[in-house]
mmCIF file of C-alpha atoms in Angstrom:
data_model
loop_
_atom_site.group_PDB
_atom_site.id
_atom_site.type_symbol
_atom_site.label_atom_id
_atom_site.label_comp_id
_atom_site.label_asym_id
_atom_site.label_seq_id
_atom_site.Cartn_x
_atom_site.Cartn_y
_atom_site.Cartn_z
ATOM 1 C CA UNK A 1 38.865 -17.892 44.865
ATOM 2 C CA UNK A 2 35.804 -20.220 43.545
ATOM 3 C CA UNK A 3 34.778 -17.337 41.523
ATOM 4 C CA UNK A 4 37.958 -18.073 39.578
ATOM 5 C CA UNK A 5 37.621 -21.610 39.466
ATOM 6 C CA UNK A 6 34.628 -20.988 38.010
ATOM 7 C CA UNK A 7 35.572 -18.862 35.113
ATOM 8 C CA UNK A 8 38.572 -21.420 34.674
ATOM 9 C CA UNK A 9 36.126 -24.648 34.457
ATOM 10 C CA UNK A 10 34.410 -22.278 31.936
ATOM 11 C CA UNK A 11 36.742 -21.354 29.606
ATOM 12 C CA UNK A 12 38.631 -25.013 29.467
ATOM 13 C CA UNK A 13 35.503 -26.531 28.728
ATOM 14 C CA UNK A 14 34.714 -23.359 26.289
ATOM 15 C CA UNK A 15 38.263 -24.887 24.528
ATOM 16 C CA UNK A 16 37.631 -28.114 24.885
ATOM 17 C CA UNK A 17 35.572 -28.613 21.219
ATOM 18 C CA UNK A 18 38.271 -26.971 20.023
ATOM 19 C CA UNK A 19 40.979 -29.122 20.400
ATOM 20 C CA UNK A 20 38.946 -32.284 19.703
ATOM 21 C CA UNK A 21 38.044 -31.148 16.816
ATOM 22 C CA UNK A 22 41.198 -30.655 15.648
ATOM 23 C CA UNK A 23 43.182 -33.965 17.166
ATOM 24 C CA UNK A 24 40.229 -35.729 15.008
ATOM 25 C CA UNK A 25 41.693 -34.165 11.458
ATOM 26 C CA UNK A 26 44.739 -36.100 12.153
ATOM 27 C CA UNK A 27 47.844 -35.799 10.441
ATOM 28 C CA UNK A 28 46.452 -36.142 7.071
ATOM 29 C CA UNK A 29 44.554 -33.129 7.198
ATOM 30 C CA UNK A 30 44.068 -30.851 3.760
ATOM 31 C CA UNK A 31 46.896 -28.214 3.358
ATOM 32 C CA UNK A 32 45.582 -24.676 2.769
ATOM 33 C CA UNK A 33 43.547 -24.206 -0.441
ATOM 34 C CA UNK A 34 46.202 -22.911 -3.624
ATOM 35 C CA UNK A 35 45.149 -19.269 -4.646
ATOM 36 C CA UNK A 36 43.561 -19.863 -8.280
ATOM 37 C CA UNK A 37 44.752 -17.165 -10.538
ATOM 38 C CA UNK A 38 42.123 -14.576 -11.111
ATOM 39 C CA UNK A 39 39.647 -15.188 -14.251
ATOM 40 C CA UNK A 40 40.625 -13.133 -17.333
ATOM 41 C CA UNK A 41 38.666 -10.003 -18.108
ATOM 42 C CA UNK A 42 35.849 -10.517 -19.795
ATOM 43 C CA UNK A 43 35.535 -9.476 -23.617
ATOM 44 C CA UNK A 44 33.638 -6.530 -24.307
ATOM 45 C CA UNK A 45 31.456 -7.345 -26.871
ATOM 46 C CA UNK A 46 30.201 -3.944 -28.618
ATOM 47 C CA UNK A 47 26.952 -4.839 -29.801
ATOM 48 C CA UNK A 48 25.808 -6.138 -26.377
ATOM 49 C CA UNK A 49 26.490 -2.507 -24.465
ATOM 50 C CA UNK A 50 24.419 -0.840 -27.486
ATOM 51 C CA UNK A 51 20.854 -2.916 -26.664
ATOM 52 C CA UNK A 52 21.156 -3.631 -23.196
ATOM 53 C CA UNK A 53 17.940 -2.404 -21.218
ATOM 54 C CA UNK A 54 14.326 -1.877 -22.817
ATOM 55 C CA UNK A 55 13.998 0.586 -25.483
ATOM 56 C CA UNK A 56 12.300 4.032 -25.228
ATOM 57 C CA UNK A 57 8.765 3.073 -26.669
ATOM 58 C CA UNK A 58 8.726 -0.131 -23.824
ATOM 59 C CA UNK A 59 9.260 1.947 -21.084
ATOM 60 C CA UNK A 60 6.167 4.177 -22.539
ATOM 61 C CA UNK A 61 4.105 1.171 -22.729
ATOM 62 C CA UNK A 62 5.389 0.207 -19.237
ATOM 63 C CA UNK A 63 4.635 3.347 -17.362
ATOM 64 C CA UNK A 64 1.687 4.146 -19.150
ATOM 65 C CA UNK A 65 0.074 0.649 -18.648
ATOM 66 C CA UNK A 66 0.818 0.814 -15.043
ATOM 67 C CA UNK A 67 -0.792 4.474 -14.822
ATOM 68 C CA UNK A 68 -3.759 3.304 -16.589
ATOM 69 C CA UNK A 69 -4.388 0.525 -14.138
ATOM 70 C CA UNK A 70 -4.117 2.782 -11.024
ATOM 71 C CA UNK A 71 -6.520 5.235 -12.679
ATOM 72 C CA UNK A 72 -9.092 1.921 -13.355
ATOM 73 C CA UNK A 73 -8.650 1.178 -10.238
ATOM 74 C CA UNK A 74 -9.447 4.929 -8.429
ATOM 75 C CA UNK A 75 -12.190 5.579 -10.564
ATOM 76 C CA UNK A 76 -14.027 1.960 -9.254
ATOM 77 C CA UNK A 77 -13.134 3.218 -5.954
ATOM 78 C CA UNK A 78 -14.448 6.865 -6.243
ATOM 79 C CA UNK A 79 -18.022 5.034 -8.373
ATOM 80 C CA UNK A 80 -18.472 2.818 -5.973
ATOM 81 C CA UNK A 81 -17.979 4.960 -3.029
ATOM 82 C CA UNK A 82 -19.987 7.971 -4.643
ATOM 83 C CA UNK A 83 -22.795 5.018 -5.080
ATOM 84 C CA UNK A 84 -23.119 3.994 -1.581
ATOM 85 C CA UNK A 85 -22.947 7.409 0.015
ATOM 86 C CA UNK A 86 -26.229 9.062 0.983
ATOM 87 C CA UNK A 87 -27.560 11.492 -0.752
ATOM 88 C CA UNK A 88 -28.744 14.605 1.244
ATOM 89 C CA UNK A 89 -31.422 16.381 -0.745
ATOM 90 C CA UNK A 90 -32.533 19.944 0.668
ATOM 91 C CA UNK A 91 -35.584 20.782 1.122
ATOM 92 C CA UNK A 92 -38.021 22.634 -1.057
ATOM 93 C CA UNK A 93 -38.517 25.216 0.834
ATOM 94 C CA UNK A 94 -34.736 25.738 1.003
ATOM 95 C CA UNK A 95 -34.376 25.691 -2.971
ATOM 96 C CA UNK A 96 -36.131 29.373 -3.541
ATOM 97 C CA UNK A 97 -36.897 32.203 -1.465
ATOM 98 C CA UNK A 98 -40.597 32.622 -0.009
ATOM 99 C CA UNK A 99 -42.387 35.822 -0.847
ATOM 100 C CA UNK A 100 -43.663 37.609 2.600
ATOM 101 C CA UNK A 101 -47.284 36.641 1.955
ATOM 102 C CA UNK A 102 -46.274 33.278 1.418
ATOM 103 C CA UNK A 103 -44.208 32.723 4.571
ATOM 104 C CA UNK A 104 -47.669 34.466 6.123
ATOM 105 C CA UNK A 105 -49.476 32.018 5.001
ATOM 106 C CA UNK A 106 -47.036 28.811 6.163
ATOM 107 C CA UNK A 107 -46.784 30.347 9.364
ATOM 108 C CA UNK A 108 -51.066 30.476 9.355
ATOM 109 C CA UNK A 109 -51.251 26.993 8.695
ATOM 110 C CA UNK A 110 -48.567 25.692 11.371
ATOM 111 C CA UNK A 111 -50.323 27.453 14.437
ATOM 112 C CA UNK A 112 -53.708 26.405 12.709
ATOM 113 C CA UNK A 113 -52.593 22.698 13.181
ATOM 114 C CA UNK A 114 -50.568 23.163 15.738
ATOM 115 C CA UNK A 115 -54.441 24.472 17.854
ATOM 116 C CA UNK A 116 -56.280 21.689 16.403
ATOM 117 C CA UNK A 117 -53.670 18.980 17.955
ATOM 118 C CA UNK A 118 -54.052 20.791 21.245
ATOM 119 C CA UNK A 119 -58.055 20.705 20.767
ATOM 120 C CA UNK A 120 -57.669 16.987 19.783
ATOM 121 C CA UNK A 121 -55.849 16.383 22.825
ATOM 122 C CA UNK A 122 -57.929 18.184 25.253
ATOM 123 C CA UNK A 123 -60.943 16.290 23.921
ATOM 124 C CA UNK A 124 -59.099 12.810 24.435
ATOM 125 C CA UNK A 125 -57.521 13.873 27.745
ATOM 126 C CA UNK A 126 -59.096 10.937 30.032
ATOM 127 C CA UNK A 127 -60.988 12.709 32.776
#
C-alpha cells in the first residue's frame, strides 16, 4: 500500500508542471499555426544544370596537386629516415674470398698474438 502512494505522489507531481504551465497561457493563448501553402517549384534554369560542378581539367589539377604533396611529403620521410639509420658496412674480409695460403697466413698471425698476450701476461702475473 505505501508502495502505491509512492508511485501516486510521483506521477501527480510528474503532472504537476504540466498543468501550470498551461493554466499560465490563459485564455488568450495562440490558436494553432495556419498551414502556409507550399512554395512554388523552383524554375529550372538550363544554363545553371550545364556548369554546375568543376570542370574536367580542375579536377586534374585537384587530384594531381594533392598526389604531388603526399609524394613530397613520403620522399622527406623516406630521406630523412634513410639519413638517420645506421649504416652497417661489412667487413673486408667479408667483401672477397681468401685464397688458402692467405687464410694460412691470418690464422699464423692470430695464434702468434694470441702466444705473445699469454707471454705478456705470464710475465706481469704478480707473484
Amino acid at each position: 500500500m505505501r508502495r502505491l502512494a509512492i508511485v501516486l505522489a510521483a506521477l501527480l507531481l510528474a503532472l504537476a508542471p504540466c498543468s501550470i504551465a498551461v493554466a499560465q497561457i490563459g485564455p488568450q493563448a495562440p490558436g494553432p499555426l495556419l498551414q502556409e501553402p507550399p512554395p512554388p517549384p523552383p524554375t529550372v534554369n538550363q544554363d545553371a544544370t550545364k556548369n554546375s560542378g568543376l570542370s574536367t581539367l580542375q579536377l586534374v589539377l585537384i587530384f594531381g596537386s594533392a598526389m604531388a604533396v603526399l609524394a613530397g611529403i613520403a620522399w622527406v620521410i623516406l630521406h630523412d629516415a634513410h639519413r638517420a639509420a645506421p649504416v652497417e658496412e661489412p667487413p673486408p674480409a667479408a667483401e672477397r674470398k681468401l685464397t688458402l695460403q692467405e687464410h694460412e697466413r691470418q690464422e699464423r698471425k692470430r695464434r702468434q698474438k694470441a702466444k705473445a698476450a699469454r707471454r705478456q701476461r705470464k710475465r706481469n702475473r704478480p707473484r
